[in-house]
């Protein structure tokens, strides 16, 4: 069995990579199965024979399906003539990766450090610095991509504010989110998240420019 792991916080690039795997497999007339496309579990999908004796690609995009029993089974069934792609729209921890058979291949797609600097600089009293970083980023990345990352990040900041114990991120990530959350009142976070939702709708249903909308939110809500 060939195991390929695709993960990382740059979800756009990791998803595009997954689609490339699917496209190549289709062009080669492989049989493609996904863990979310039926009632079969990972072991059943991997162990089932192809109806037409084709090469088989199994895509697992829900890491909650992996437990100790599945990991042990994968190590014992390396003889299966199948390619397993494990996809996760985030960064997998070392515990998960170390639980896989040793012959797996991993492709991690990381966000540029400047984007992380922007996300972590988004807090009240830091509007000027935040805008400077944002304008550097949009020279290389689409504003839609940056906006989607920021919107998700601020939802995480809100989550850290109200219930950090339920978060499944690594401890260092939760601590960073908590520190950023401490700079906000709960009402301020709710206001900004609502502003993002309004900006998203306006950019899609009117002539409003998303870049201008994000600049305005940053300048007025982080003053």
Tab-separated table of C-alpha atoms in Angstrom, residues 82-198:
chain	number	residue	atom	x	y	z
A	82	UNK	CA	-3.939	0.495	-3.282
A	83	UNK	CA	-2.986	4.152	-2.933
A	84	UNK	CA	-4.357	5.849	0.191
A	85	UNK	CA	-4.381	9.650	0.275
A	86	UNK	CA	-5.002	11.159	3.709
A	87	UNK	CA	-6.110	14.768	3.337
A	88	UNK	CA	-6.506	17.252	6.188
A	89	UNK	CA	-7.316	20.943	5.814
A	90	UNK	CA	-4.951	21.928	8.595
A	91	UNK	CA	-1.695	20.820	10.162
A	92	UNK	CA	-1.533	17.266	11.474
A	93	UNK	CA	0.321	16.725	14.729
A	94	UNK	CA	3.340	14.459	15.154
A	95	UNK	CA	1.347	11.911	17.141
A	96	UNK	CA	-0.897	11.260	14.140
A	97	UNK	CA	1.974	11.138	11.647
A	98	UNK	CA	4.093	8.876	13.864
A	99	UNK	CA	1.178	6.444	14.151
A	100	UNK	CA	1.230	5.746	10.411
A	101	UNK	CA	3.308	3.012	8.762
A	102	UNK	CA	6.883	4.201	8.235
A	103	UNK	CA	6.784	4.139	4.438
A	104	UNK	CA	4.288	6.993	4.019
A	105	UNK	CA	4.997	10.135	2.001
A	106	UNK	CA	4.018	13.518	3.408
A	107	UNK	CA	3.359	16.807	1.617
A	108	UNK	CA	2.863	19.792	3.927
A	109	UNK	CA	1.700	23.147	2.593
A	110	UNK	CA	2.519	26.046	4.890
A	111	UNK	CA	1.238	29.600	4.858
A	112	UNK	CA	3.911	32.278	4.333
A	113	UNK	CA	5.169	33.771	7.611
A	114	UNK	CA	3.965	37.209	6.523
A	115	UNK	CA	0.371	35.967	6.450
A	116	UNK	CA	0.699	34.641	9.997
A	117	UNK	CA	2.145	37.999	11.024
A	118	UNK	CA	-0.918	39.697	9.569
A	119	UNK	CA	-3.397	37.363	11.256
A	120	UNK	CA	-1.707	37.728	14.633
A	121	UNK	CA	-1.415	41.517	14.272
A	122	UNK	CA	-5.169	41.929	13.823
A	123	UNK	CA	-6.162	43.457	17.173
A	124	UNK	CA	-7.377	46.837	18.509
A	125	UNK	CA	-4.798	49.615	18.545
A	126	UNK	CA	-2.726	48.049	15.778
A	127	UNK	CA	-4.592	49.226	12.672
A	128	UNK	CA	-1.662	51.007	11.015
A	129	UNK	CA	0.765	48.098	11.319
A	130	UNK	CA	-1.931	45.640	10.294
A	131	UNK	CA	-2.703	47.598	7.118
A	132	UNK	CA	0.989	47.830	6.209
A	133	UNK	CA	1.365	44.048	6.410
A	134	UNK	CA	-1.911	43.465	4.562
A	135	UNK	CA	-0.835	45.637	1.627
A	136	UNK	CA	2.442	43.708	1.366
A	137	UNK	CA	0.572	40.418	1.252
A	138	UNK	CA	-1.995	41.313	-1.407
A	139	UNK	CA	0.817	41.946	-3.856
A	140	UNK	CA	1.357	38.176	-3.940
A	141	UNK	CA	-1.900	36.646	-2.694
A	142	UNK	CA	-5.506	37.195	-3.727
A	143	UNK	CA	-7.558	39.375	-1.392
A	144	UNK	CA	-10.274	36.696	-1.362
A	145	UNK	CA	-7.797	34.143	-0.021
A	146	UNK	CA	-6.453	36.507	2.646
A	147	UNK	CA	-9.961	37.543	3.670
A	148	UNK	CA	-11.105	33.933	4.067
A	149	UNK	CA	-8.070	33.169	6.244
A	150	UNK	CA	-8.682	36.221	8.412
A	151	UNK	CA	-12.387	35.439	8.805
A	152	UNK	CA	-11.589	31.891	9.942
A	153	UNK	CA	-8.809	33.123	12.212
A	154	UNK	CA	-11.114	35.601	13.942
A	155	UNK	CA	-13.702	32.880	14.489
A	156	UNK	CA	-10.923	30.905	16.179
A	157	UNK	CA	-10.042	33.935	18.318
A	158	UNK	CA	-13.707	34.149	19.337
A	159	UNK	CA	-13.720	30.425	20.108
A	160	UNK	CA	-10.612	30.839	22.265
A	161	UNK	CA	-12.384	33.651	24.083
A	162	UNK	CA	-15.489	31.690	25.008
A	163	UNK	CA	-14.393	28.037	25.241
A	164	UNK	CA	-10.693	27.354	24.643
A	165	UNK	CA	-10.877	23.975	26.403
A	166	UNK	CA	-12.930	22.520	23.552
A	167	UNK	CA	-10.329	23.480	20.928
A	168	UNK	CA	-8.422	20.647	19.269
A	169	UNK	CA	-5.435	22.714	18.120
A	170	UNK	CA	-1.916	22.180	19.503
A	171	UNK	CA	-1.379	23.866	22.886
A	172	UNK	CA	0.980	26.505	21.449
A	173	UNK	CA	-1.655	27.510	18.901
A	174	UNK	CA	-4.377	27.789	21.534
A	175	UNK	CA	-2.111	29.931	23.720
A	176	UNK	CA	-1.499	32.340	20.827
A	177	UNK	CA	-5.211	32.585	20.122
A	178	UNK	CA	-5.916	33.214	23.802
A	179	UNK	CA	-3.375	36.028	23.944
A	180	UNK	CA	-4.960	37.660	20.918
A	181	UNK	CA	-8.448	37.123	22.343
A	182	UNK	CA	-7.462	38.940	25.540
A	183	UNK	CA	-7.028	42.118	23.494
A	184	UNK	CA	-10.726	42.052	22.589
A	185	UNK	CA	-13.991	42.372	24.423
A	186	UNK	CA	-16.541	39.746	23.469
A	187	UNK	CA	-18.776	42.404	21.929
A	188	UNK	CA	-15.896	43.712	19.801
A	189	UNK	CA	-15.187	40.241	18.446
A	190	UNK	CA	-18.844	39.700	17.595
A	191	UNK	CA	-18.950	43.072	15.842
A	192	UNK	CA	-15.887	42.334	13.683
A	193	UNK	CA	-17.112	38.860	12.735
A	194	UNK	CA	-20.453	40.369	11.689
A	195	UNK	CA	-18.618	43.062	9.708
A	196	UNK	CA	-16.729	40.324	7.853
A	197	UNK	CA	-19.985	38.553	7.009
A	198	UNK	CA	-21.466	41.796	5.665
